[in-house]
Amino acid sequence: MPAIKLPHILLLPLPPPATDLKIITLLHPRTLVPTRYLIHPAQGLHEITKLTAPSPTPRSWLLTPPPEPCRPPKWLGNGQILQDGSIYICTPMDPIFVLLPRLFPADEADAIDRFLPVGDLFEELTKEGEGDWELVAKSQVAEKRLAAVCESVDVGDGKAYKPSREKLMRVLDEKCVRMAKGGLPASMEEGFIRKPLIRPIAEIMAEEAEKKEGAGRVKELEVRSVKKKENRDGEGAGWGAAGAPSEAVPTPPDLQATRPWLSEASQEVTGLLRIRVASEFISNNYLSVSIAEALSDSLQKSHDFTPLDDYLAELAKIRQEATAMRLDDYPLKRSLEDEEEIVDRKRKKGEGAAEKKQKKSVSRATKELQKADKTGMPRLTTFFQKKNAEIL
Amino acid sequence: MGQINVHSHSLSGLFSAANSRLKPGMLLLEARLEQAGVLKKVVDAIKDLVQDCNFDCNDSGIALQAMDNSHVALVSMLLKSEGFSPYRLDRNVALGVNLTSLTKVLRCAQNEDILTLKAEDTPDNLSLVFENAENDRISEYEIKLMDIDQEHLGIPETEYAAAISMPSAEFQRICRDLIQLSESVSIEASKEGVKFSCSGDIGSGSVTLRQHNNVDKPELSTKIELTEPVALTFSLKYLVNFCKASALSSVVTLSLSNEVPLLVEYAMGSGFVRFYLAPKIGEEE
């Protein structure tokens, strides 16, 4: 393989003071795997996400020089084609996430339980070494975010901080609510909110309707799914980070208009489910297991999920009934009994074949004999006794 | 004639020598039959009655006993060891054979061929060697053996009320004629003779054979030994089937007693084929 490094297409935050951008390696807050992040001198930490076209639709890049004014573009000769059609996107990320595993370790014994000035706190956090923590620590944003999850006391000219779980939970809670407010990104809305909340009858109707709409729609969905992906990845980091230019831009749930059945679930239930999905999303992507558990508990306390749980339980019941009903109507799927029947039939077939073979090997005279009228003829065993000992 | 004999002897001598050289002491059974036709006819006679059965080999010879599928008829066959030359057997053994397969192999033998049955110790196969003296041809076949779980019936010595011996061809002819009218035949034996009669949808018929003695051709005589008159009814289909053994012997003996199975016996010089058939008991009312 040639050692030439192919360029990557990277979408950078604006404006690009190119020289000041740095790519650093930090431990991923969820997996603790070394992961690359982008540091912007003003906007702080950025997450890098790779977007790849779905495998059935291969894509590649065609790079051309910027078109010069007044001249027809020269396409040939100056361009470059990259086989890899993926694009890397940098999205702002709350730096607090990368600090969390150290601020709030799973083992309580390792937790920092005294007030420390910012500098010392960062030192404490980064002393175990791996990763380029200094750059994170230096940024203004980091200190603000740190303050958000710590109790603070004034010490002389500065402040001292101590990590506080309560504050962290409040922050994360806020993040979930903000993400849920106004609807999740379209693909998440579709998969995690709309589908689980549809009533089965409506589902059947919808399926039929969708069938009618046909293939054109499928295409549309594909296009949308690509967009959604981008949206979501942007979204993942979009909320929260103070000073981040993009506040969470929720995709307006325009689907609701065309899909009336969603309105069956009350706004309250939908909202609760959104919060729950948002918390799951954040937990799965940015939080360590112990913090995720704590978040889930804290959310249970701060929000009353009972209406949602009741509604979901009811749906599950209806769905089960509907499935049973449909099975009765159209026994398309093989039940266990059917399978047994099939096995039976196969066995019978096998037996039949064996019987046929035997029949074939039986001579005509034998068949004639078997047809003989044997009424009134007792078996020979009534005349002759069975011998116990062999003749041999 | 003598020449041929010498020839065949030398052939078989060569053959057994070759065998003993190849597999010393491995042979469990070796039975040489001067005329393959005998076994051919025996198997032909019973293959329609039973499909799979054991050939029980012991010192007295090769025996076979089996019932038909409906268990109303039984065939018992014996080829005495004297009929073979030589007859060598290490220990008693039951060779389970599919008679259809055996028939196929035996079709490859001519009646005059010398047939040698051979089986190894713990045999999987029965090998048959046909030697044609005239053409100096040796054919070797093997058929796979099978395990057959078979029960033998003890057939008691019976004093029959009537024993009729008659030409086997005659018996065959009577059965074939009467089956056209009916499925069953009534056989009545009296001092005067034996009467086969039947009646069916299209009418009725009967054939009576009187006792007579043919001095010139004793095999064409009809003899009746009677202690008391007997009348029994039997299935003609079975009787017709038994008649396939007519090739074995020119004389057939029918032995009857009330309420016991009919015995139809074809005797050979060194053995017999016997058929037993249950009478129709309930039908006469």
XYZ file of C-alpha atoms in Angstrom:
677
model
C 0.000 0.000 0.000
C 1.286 3.458 -0.800
C 1.977 5.545 2.249
C 0.373 8.627 0.779
C -2.091 10.077 3.202
C -5.299 10.975 1.523
C -6.698 14.304 2.608
C -9.815 14.357 4.722
C -12.675 16.730 4.214
C -13.245 18.560 7.450
C -15.977 21.051 8.159
C -14.466 23.649 10.504
C -16.159 26.088 12.801
C -16.354 29.660 11.480
C -14.446 31.821 11.246
C -11.390 29.696 10.736
C -8.320 31.204 12.272
C -6.729 28.180 10.767
C -3.422 28.262 12.557
C -4.957 28.346 15.988
C -7.080 25.299 15.518
C -5.647 22.212 17.145
C -6.679 18.643 17.099
C -6.056 16.977 20.419
C -6.585 13.561 21.885
C -8.721 13.096 24.965
C -10.362 10.108 26.553
C -13.913 9.702 25.429
C -16.169 10.334 28.412
C -18.288 7.262 27.770
C -15.851 4.683 26.521
C -12.568 6.104 27.875
C -11.077 5.374 24.465
C -8.608 8.042 23.244
C -10.591 10.162 20.817
C -9.722 13.177 18.724
C -11.261 16.545 19.460
C -10.790 19.950 17.909
C -9.920 22.942 20.032
C -10.999 26.366 18.828
C -9.239 29.217 20.678
C -12.465 31.124 21.161
C -15.207 28.566 20.941
C -13.540 25.841 22.870
C -13.901 22.145 22.452
C -15.360 20.599 19.333
C -16.396 17.091 18.704
C -15.371 15.533 15.389
C -17.937 13.344 13.759
C -17.395 11.312 10.647
C -20.307 11.132 8.258
C -20.251 8.314 5.796
C -22.659 7.677 3.005
C -24.687 4.512 3.520
C -23.001 1.600 1.852
C -25.541 1.015 -0.911
C -24.977 4.509 -2.245
C -21.241 4.933 -2.566
C -20.044 8.511 -2.781
C -16.765 10.210 -3.402
C -15.461 13.723 -3.451
C -14.584 15.827 -6.493
C -12.409 18.737 -5.419
C -11.919 21.684 -7.771
C -10.092 24.979 -7.291
C -12.316 27.890 -6.382
C -13.832 29.337 -9.556
C -12.064 32.465 -10.736
C -14.344 35.302 -11.652
C -14.696 36.173 -15.341
C -13.313 32.944 -16.526
C -15.088 29.738 -17.286
C -14.182 27.200 -14.676
C -11.420 24.812 -15.600
C -12.713 21.496 -14.601
C -10.102 19.310 -16.057
C -6.601 19.046 -14.748
C -6.950 20.938 -11.524
C -9.321 18.806 -9.627
C -8.884 15.842 -7.400
C -11.092 12.942 -6.695
C -11.215 11.314 -3.297
C -12.560 7.857 -3.235
C -13.620 8.127 0.373
C -16.816 10.121 0.357
C -16.953 10.709 4.072
C -16.874 14.128 5.676
C -15.714 15.119 9.126
C -17.806 17.625 10.956
C -16.712 19.633 13.939
C -19.450 20.578 16.301
C -19.135 22.468 19.539
C -19.175 20.318 22.603
C -19.572 21.123 26.222
C -16.102 20.552 27.675
C -17.668 19.488 30.898
C -18.354 16.108 29.367
C -14.714 15.216 28.898
C -14.005 16.287 32.445
C -16.845 14.375 34.023
C -15.185 10.984 34.388
C -12.487 12.657 36.471
C -14.686 15.117 38.306
C -17.157 12.434 39.275
C -15.377 9.085 39.279
C -17.430 5.937 39.589
C -15.640 5.154 42.805
C -16.717 7.701 45.408
C -13.429 7.271 47.255
C -11.547 8.902 44.392
C -13.863 11.906 44.334
C -12.462 15.352 45.080
C -14.065 16.427 48.304
C -12.375 19.742 49.066
C -12.500 23.199 47.576
C -9.716 23.900 45.116
C -8.832 26.899 42.985
C -9.415 26.367 39.303
C -5.775 25.828 38.505
C -5.346 23.210 41.193
C -8.590 21.567 40.289
C -7.511 21.163 36.697
C -4.190 19.892 37.849
C -5.974 17.379 40.005
C -8.165 16.388 37.112
C -5.345 16.023 34.622
C -2.595 14.673 36.758
C -3.153 11.161 35.650
C -1.750 12.278 32.428
C -3.137 10.804 29.284
C -4.419 13.239 26.702
C -3.804 16.900 26.017
C -5.745 18.317 28.878
C -3.945 21.623 29.172
C -5.546 23.045 26.106
C -8.954 22.214 27.452
C -8.109 23.664 30.785
C -6.788 26.868 29.345
C -9.918 27.810 27.509
C -12.242 30.293 29.188
C -15.223 28.172 28.386
C -13.924 25.328 30.461
C -13.807 27.285 33.634
C -17.355 28.538 33.204
C -18.630 25.098 32.620
C -16.677 23.780 35.507
C -18.257 26.383 37.715
C -21.649 25.139 36.658
C -21.148 21.740 38.174
C -19.215 22.749 41.257
C -19.983 24.486 44.461
C -17.835 27.526 44.820
C -16.491 29.715 47.604
C -14.711 32.980 47.346
C -11.091 32.725 48.282
C -9.277 36.029 48.252
C -9.052 37.208 44.696
C -10.361 34.066 43.092
C -12.768 31.264 43.654
C -12.352 27.731 44.806
C -14.472 24.879 43.517
C -15.664 21.525 44.683
C -17.482 19.092 42.399
C -21.123 18.758 43.322
C -23.303 15.946 42.147
C -26.463 17.879 42.798
C -25.339 20.663 40.526
C -24.238 18.223 37.891
C -27.614 16.560 37.909
C -29.289 19.916 37.612
C -27.125 20.767 34.623
C -27.725 17.462 32.907
C -31.422 17.660 33.659
C -31.530 21.039 32.035
C -29.728 19.701 29.015
C -32.279 16.929 28.616
C -35.207 19.289 28.938
C -33.682 21.713 26.499
C -33.004 18.991 23.991
C -36.546 17.714 24.320
C -38.145 21.120 24.131
C -39.792 21.673 20.794
C -39.059 18.222 19.501
C -36.049 16.092 18.833
C -34.186 15.885 15.524
C -36.416 14.408 12.859
C -34.899 10.933 12.703
C -35.038 10.547 16.464
C -38.534 11.950 16.545
C -39.591 9.372 13.983
C -37.905 6.355 15.528
C -38.140 6.989 19.230
C -41.131 9.244 19.735
C -43.642 8.713 16.970
C -43.387 4.950 16.489
C -43.578 3.931 20.130
C -46.594 6.156 20.666
C -48.755 5.101 17.726
C -51.855 3.187 18.541
C -51.890 -0.116 16.666
C -55.069 0.591 14.729
C -53.632 3.841 13.555
C -50.480 1.935 12.716
C -52.334 -0.400 10.415
C -54.057 2.482 8.751
C -50.807 4.302 8.387
C -49.125 1.295 6.865
C -51.823 1.041 4.285
C -51.629 4.699 3.535
C -47.914 4.521 3.199
C -48.164 1.592 0.868
C -50.371 3.649 -1.381
C -47.986 6.507 -1.430
C -45.540 4.141 -2.927
C -42.012 4.362 -4.068
C -41.622 8.098 -4.416
C -41.937 8.387 -0.744
C -39.188 5.899 -0.100
C -36.806 8.127 -1.959
C -37.850 11.078 0.050
C -37.246 9.163 3.206
C -33.760 8.309 2.131
C -32.892 11.885 1.451
C -34.330 12.878 4.729
C -32.443 10.226 6.596
C -29.162 11.637 5.361
C -30.170 15.057 6.537
C -31.329 13.704 9.794
C -28.048 12.112 10.456
C -26.270 15.379 10.027
C -28.804 17.032 12.184
C -28.420 14.601 14.939
C -24.685 14.711 14.980
C -24.805 18.427 15.067
C -27.351 18.287 17.743
C -25.351 16.015 19.944
C -22.991 18.804 20.776
C -25.182 21.714 19.961
C -26.858 22.310 23.214
C -25.431 23.555 26.322
C -21.947 24.784 25.748
C -21.965 28.344 26.905
C -20.842 30.642 24.192
C -21.443 28.047 21.565
C -22.910 29.807 18.586
C -25.544 27.287 17.817
C -28.135 26.793 20.449
C -29.915 23.530 20.031
C -31.787 23.911 16.792
C -34.641 21.488 17.142
C -36.091 20.174 13.993
C -39.655 21.345 14.078
C -41.825 18.295 14.242
C -43.471 19.062 10.957
C -44.343 15.423 10.565
C -47.052 15.837 13.112
C -49.121 17.807 10.700
C -49.199 15.026 8.136
C -49.522 12.282 10.684
C -52.533 12.964 12.760
C -52.310 9.787 14.777
C -49.430 11.178 16.759
C -51.797 13.633 18.338
C -53.509 10.731 20.026
C -50.794 10.763 22.609
C -51.143 13.815 24.766
C -48.582 16.589 24.673
C -47.595 15.695 28.177
C -46.835 12.095 27.283
C -44.954 13.086 24.160
C -42.930 15.623 26.077
C -42.019 13.116 28.747
C -40.938 10.577 26.191
C -38.792 13.214 24.520
C -37.058 13.965 27.778
C -36.473 10.315 28.383
C -35.083 9.760 24.886
C -32.898 12.836 25.207
C -31.478 11.611 28.487
C -30.802 8.225 26.976
C -29.085 9.833 24.038
C -26.861 11.977 26.227
C -26.135 9.090 28.556
C -25.202 6.753 25.746
C -22.937 9.231 24.053
C -21.324 11.385 26.688
C -21.728 10.010 30.163
C -20.001 7.227 31.987
C -22.185 4.415 33.206
C -22.245 5.554 36.821
C -23.218 9.124 35.942
C -25.814 7.884 33.467
C -27.429 5.844 36.204
C -27.401 8.786 38.528
C -28.972 10.946 35.829
C -31.734 8.472 35.210
C -32.538 8.375 38.933
C -32.471 12.109 39.191
C -34.797 12.491 36.214
C -37.251 10.102 37.796
C -37.330 12.391 40.792
C -37.597 15.667 38.950
C -40.193 14.561 36.393
C -43.263 12.485 36.872
C -43.106 9.793 34.207
C -46.238 7.956 35.350
C -48.509 9.199 32.539
C -45.948 8.058 29.978
C -45.459 4.658 31.579
C -49.197 4.134 31.824
C -49.674 5.092 28.240
C -46.866 2.804 27.049
C -48.207 -0.106 29.073
C -51.634 0.412 27.571
C -50.161 0.516 24.077
C -48.206 -2.660 24.677
C -51.405 -4.386 25.683
C -53.344 -3.134 22.675
C -50.510 -4.038 20.394
C -50.392 -7.549 21.742
C -54.110 -7.909 21.172
C -53.839 -6.467 17.706
C -51.058 -8.866 16.840
C -53.137 -11.760 18.058
C -56.081 -10.492 16.049
C -54.065 -10.111 12.903
C -52.594 -13.533 13.326
C -56.108 -14.898 13.442
C -57.085 -13.002 10.365
C -54.099 -13.785 8.257
C -52.125 -16.785 9.411
C -49.172 -15.593 7.405
C -46.649 -16.472 9.976
C -46.207 -20.069 10.808
C -47.192 -20.905 14.270
C -45.598 -23.676 16.206
C -48.400 -25.993 15.272
C -47.891 -25.304 11.619
C -44.280 -26.187 11.944
C -45.194 -29.437 13.539
C -47.565 -30.057 10.730
C -44.872 -29.408 8.210
C -42.525 -31.768 9.939
C -45.354 -34.256 10.006
C -46.001 -33.830 6.341
C -42.347 -34.222 5.568
C -42.181 -37.345 7.619
C -45.260 -38.652 5.905
C -43.718 -37.835 2.589
C -40.581 -39.702 3.588
C -42.664 -42.613 4.732
C -44.644 -42.441 1.561
C -41.488 -42.609 -0.493
C -40.228 -45.551 1.502
C -43.586 -47.231 1.141
C -43.591 -46.583 -2.560
C -40.151 -48.040 -2.869
C -41.240 -51.079 -0.969
C -44.320 -51.369 -3.074
C -42.206 -51.196 -6.171
C -40.025 -53.996 -4.967
C -43.080 -56.090 -4.216
C -44.061 -58.339 -7.065
C -47.449 -58.391 -8.674
C -48.129 -61.819 -7.328
C -47.477 -60.597 -3.804
C -49.867 -57.733 -4.296
C -52.452 -60.176 -5.560
C -51.964 -62.252 -2.470
C -52.435 -59.260 -0.240
C -55.746 -58.625 -1.914
C -56.914 -62.157 -1.272
C -60.107 -62.528 0.655
C -58.988 -63.820 4.012
C -62.330 -63.848 5.779
C -62.690 -66.762 8.061
C -59.035 -67.632 7.875
C -57.467 -67.685 11.327
C -53.840 -66.885 11.709
C -51.446 -69.752 11.626
C -50.276 -68.849 15.096
C -53.605 -70.180 16.351
C -52.558 -73.614 15.111
C -48.801 -73.568 15.603
C -47.123 -72.406 18.758
C -44.218 -70.050 18.716
C -40.946 -71.763 19.397
C -38.931 -70.180 22.117
C -35.636 -71.690 21.128
C -34.294 -71.032 17.697
C -34.062 -73.960 15.353
C -30.380 -73.401 14.935
C -20.701 -86.513 -19.670
C -17.823 -87.862 -17.742
C -15.555 -85.374 -19.347
C -17.681 -82.512 -18.219
C -17.705 -83.836 -14.717
C -13.965 -84.077 -14.555
C -13.749 -80.632 -15.942
C -16.049 -79.145 -13.429
C -14.268 -80.860 -10.605
C -10.981 -79.444 -11.651
C -12.585 -76.063 -11.871
C -14.027 -76.159 -8.421
C -10.819 -77.571 -7.031
C -8.960 -74.661 -8.469
C -11.491 -72.348 -7.032
C -11.521 -73.571 -3.487
C -7.772 -73.685 -3.532
C -7.660 -70.067 -4.522
C -10.090 -69.186 -1.804
C -8.325 -70.985 0.959
C -5.144 -69.296 -0.065
C -6.684 -65.880 0.076
C -8.696 -66.203 3.237
C -7.500 -69.128 5.280
C -10.057 -70.154 7.835
C -12.243 -67.155 7.198
C -15.020 -69.023 5.512
C -18.007 -69.793 7.653
C -20.146 -71.527 5.079
C -19.384 -73.151 1.826
C -22.152 -75.094 0.151
C -21.833 -76.329 -3.381
C -24.917 -77.246 -5.310
C -24.527 -79.261 -8.484
C -27.452 -77.552 -10.110
C -28.189 -73.911 -9.554
C -31.674 -74.594 -10.920
C -32.732 -76.145 -7.623
C -32.148 -72.987 -5.638
C -33.579 -70.876 -8.417
C -36.819 -72.822 -8.323
C -37.014 -72.841 -4.556
C -36.582 -69.101 -4.335
C -38.997 -68.544 -7.189
C -41.572 -70.625 -5.385
C -41.476 -68.620 -2.185
C -40.424 -65.112 -3.157
C -43.990 -63.974 -3.708
C -45.107 -65.277 -0.368
C -42.335 -63.773 1.755
C -39.980 -60.929 1.027
C -37.268 -61.075 3.660
C -36.319 -64.174 5.543
C -33.508 -65.989 7.233
C -31.728 -68.911 5.710
C -30.901 -70.957 8.765
C -27.789 -72.944 8.134
C -27.096 -75.881 10.404
C -25.731 -79.364 10.178
C -28.845 -80.790 8.607
C -28.738 -78.260 5.807
C -30.140 -74.912 4.846
C -33.639 -74.309 6.152
C -36.138 -71.535 5.863
C -39.401 -70.884 7.607
C -41.514 -67.820 7.134
C -45.071 -66.630 7.161
C -46.667 -64.386 4.626
C -47.569 -60.809 5.524
C -51.068 -61.763 6.617
C -49.846 -64.673 8.727
C -52.353 -67.080 7.218
C -49.809 -69.022 5.202
C -46.416 -70.418 6.080
C -43.620 -71.763 3.995
C -41.056 -74.168 5.298
C -38.139 -75.166 3.159
C -35.218 -77.468 3.673
C -32.266 -78.149 1.447
C -30.587 -81.080 3.135
C -26.853 -81.001 3.551
C -26.652 -84.205 1.530
C -27.835 -82.227 -1.459
C -24.639 -80.208 -1.394
C -21.189 -81.429 -2.197
C -19.403 -80.297 -0.269
C -21.338 -78.766 2.596
C -19.027 -77.119 5.074
C -20.233 -75.135 8.022
C -18.229 -73.869 10.995
C -21.165 -72.948 13.156
C -24.893 -72.446 12.830
C -25.752 -69.164 11.241
C -28.867 -67.336 10.055
C -28.389 -65.439 6.836
C -31.018 -62.748 6.418
C -31.765 -62.336 2.770
C -34.092 -60.222 0.709
C -35.608 -62.736 -1.641
C -36.172 -60.189 -4.376
C -32.469 -59.404 -4.375
C -31.607 -63.071 -4.298
C -33.905 -63.686 -7.254
C -32.123 -60.991 -9.214
C -28.767 -62.596 -8.622
C -30.060 -66.078 -9.284
C -31.372 -64.941 -12.654
C -27.739 -64.587 -13.591
C -27.262 -68.305 -13.123
C -28.243 -70.943 -15.617
C -30.042 -73.976 -14.327
C -27.065 -76.219 -15.092
C -24.479 -73.993 -13.466
C -22.742 -75.236 -10.376
C -23.676 -72.929 -7.565
C -21.547 -72.325 -4.493
C -22.878 -70.374 -1.537
C -20.232 -68.795 0.621
C -20.342 -66.671 3.707
C -17.529 -65.335 5.820
C -17.464 -65.300 9.565
C -19.763 -62.540 10.838
C -21.024 -62.136 7.330
C -22.233 -58.913 5.761
C -22.584 -60.508 2.396
C -23.595 -63.801 0.943
C -21.497 -64.626 -2.039
C -22.733 -66.801 -4.849
C -20.426 -68.309 -7.404
C -21.813 -69.767 -10.583
C -19.530 -72.034 -12.540
C -20.477 -72.956 -16.013
C -18.537 -76.075 -16.895
C -19.340 -75.919 -20.563
C -17.993 -72.403 -21.092
C -15.425 -72.429 -18.303
C -17.148 -69.346 -16.967
C -17.086 -68.300 -13.371
C -19.497 -65.641 -12.194
C -19.285 -64.269 -8.713
C -22.008 -62.243 -7.049
C -22.516 -60.929 -3.582
C -25.730 -59.816 -1.989
C -25.964 -57.837 1.157
C -27.338 -59.588 4.169
C -29.747 -58.091 6.651
C -30.668 -58.653 10.252
C -34.105 -60.161 10.412
C -35.850 -60.733 13.676
C -37.846 -63.799 12.988
C -39.850 -66.101 15.134
C -40.145 -69.699 14.263
C -43.304 -71.647 14.748
C -43.175 -75.134 16.046
C -45.074 -77.337 13.628
C -46.240 -80.495 15.345
C -46.204 -83.873 13.653
C -49.763 -84.366 12.541
C -51.671 -87.448 11.492
C -53.765 -86.017 8.704
C -57.201 -87.375 7.970
C -56.470 -87.332 4.278
C -53.264 -87.288 2.258
C -53.655 -86.827 -1.461
C -50.697 -87.095 -3.765
C -51.226 -86.005 -7.314
C -49.327 -84.564 -10.259
C -48.281 -81.037 -9.374
C -49.226 -79.854 -12.842
C -52.714 -81.196 -12.328
C -53.125 -79.369 -9.048
C -51.849 -76.180 -10.616
C -54.270 -76.492 -13.484
C -57.260 -77.099 -11.230
C -56.435 -74.078 -9.084
C -55.969 -71.816 -12.082
C -59.222 -72.953 -13.610
C -61.290 -72.529 -10.521
C -59.922 -69.134 -9.526
C -61.721 -67.738 -12.542
C -65.027 -68.484 -10.862
C -64.338 -67.878 -7.240
C -61.836 -66.834 -4.666
C -62.176 -69.934 -2.598
C -62.284 -73.618 -3.228
C -63.735 -76.399 -1.202
C -61.685 -79.585 -1.154
C -63.597 -82.734 -0.286
C -61.674 -85.952 0.115
C -63.525 -89.242 0.137
C -62.747 -92.836 -0.736
C -63.785 -92.301 -4.330
C -61.610 -89.360 -4.982
C -60.990 -85.711 -4.266
C -63.411 -83.030 -5.382
C -62.405 -79.396 -5.845
C -65.497 -77.258 -6.135
C -66.289 -73.611 -6.101
C -69.155 -71.272 -6.765
C -69.065 -67.596 -7.556
C -71.068 -64.799 -9.107
C -71.003 -66.187 -12.620
C -71.739 -69.736 -11.675
C -70.079 -72.724 -10.156
C -67.652 -75.468 -11.100
C -65.965 -78.530 -9.777
C -63.157 -80.904 -10.690
C -63.019 -84.392 -9.308
C -59.927 -86.565 -9.414
C -60.446 -90.253 -8.897
C -57.800 -92.350 -7.328
C -55.805 -94.092 -10.004
C -52.450 -95.668 -10.472
C -50.341 -95.038 -13.554
C -47.877 -97.891 -13.717
C -45.821 -96.506 -16.570
C -45.588 -93.017 -15.190
C -46.042 -93.234 -11.436
C -45.706 -89.484 -11.108
C -49.039 -89.104 -12.852
C -50.877 -91.273 -10.341
C -53.375 -89.926 -7.877
C -53.272 -91.549 -4.485
C -55.550 -90.914 -1.578
C -54.807 -92.122 1.919
C -57.869 -91.571 3.993
C -58.768 -92.198 7.588
C -61.943 -90.144 7.496
C -63.653 -87.942 4.927
C -62.658 -84.299 5.049
C -64.129 -81.162 3.515
C -62.388 -77.803 3.898
C -62.421 -74.457 2.135
C -59.295 -72.537 1.165
C -58.305 -69.329 -0.522
C -57.538 -70.011 -4.152
C -55.184 -67.102 -4.468
C -52.896 -68.717 -1.957
C -53.150 -72.098 -3.562
C -52.301 -70.634 -6.949
C -49.336 -69.013 -5.336
C -48.166 -72.295 -3.846
C -48.370 -73.838 -7.294
C -45.365 -71.799 -8.344
C -43.369 -74.547 -6.695
C -44.651 -77.045 -9.258
C -41.353 -76.799 -11.080
C -39.655 -78.323 -8.083
C -41.423 -81.615 -8.219
C -43.819 -83.441 -10.486
C -45.765 -84.669 -7.486
C -47.540 -82.634 -4.868
C -49.040 -83.913 -1.662
C -52.040 -82.281 -0.057
C -52.636 -83.226 3.564
C -55.899 -82.251 5.189
C -57.557 -82.592 8.540
C -60.558 -80.757 9.829
C -59.753 -77.567 11.659
C -56.032 -77.601 10.888
C -54.028 -75.907 8.171
C -53.680 -77.569 4.813
C -50.215 -78.862 4.037
C -49.044 -78.656 0.446
C -45.723 -80.392 0.035
C -43.341 -80.468 -2.862
C -40.656 -83.010 -2.191
C -37.286 -82.845 -3.853
C -34.595 -85.455 -3.885
C -32.770 -83.818 -1.033
C -35.222 -81.542 0.592
C -38.703 -80.150 0.459
C -40.820 -77.076 0.227
C -43.912 -77.175 2.388
C -46.721 -74.680 2.449
C -49.274 -74.432 5.217
C -52.529 -72.565 4.718
C -55.206 -71.781 7.248
C -58.627 -73.073 6.220
C -61.652 -70.826 5.945
C -63.537 -71.719 9.053
C -66.190 -69.127 9.569
C -67.538 -69.068 6.066
C -69.361 -72.318 5.845
C -72.323 -71.271 7.897
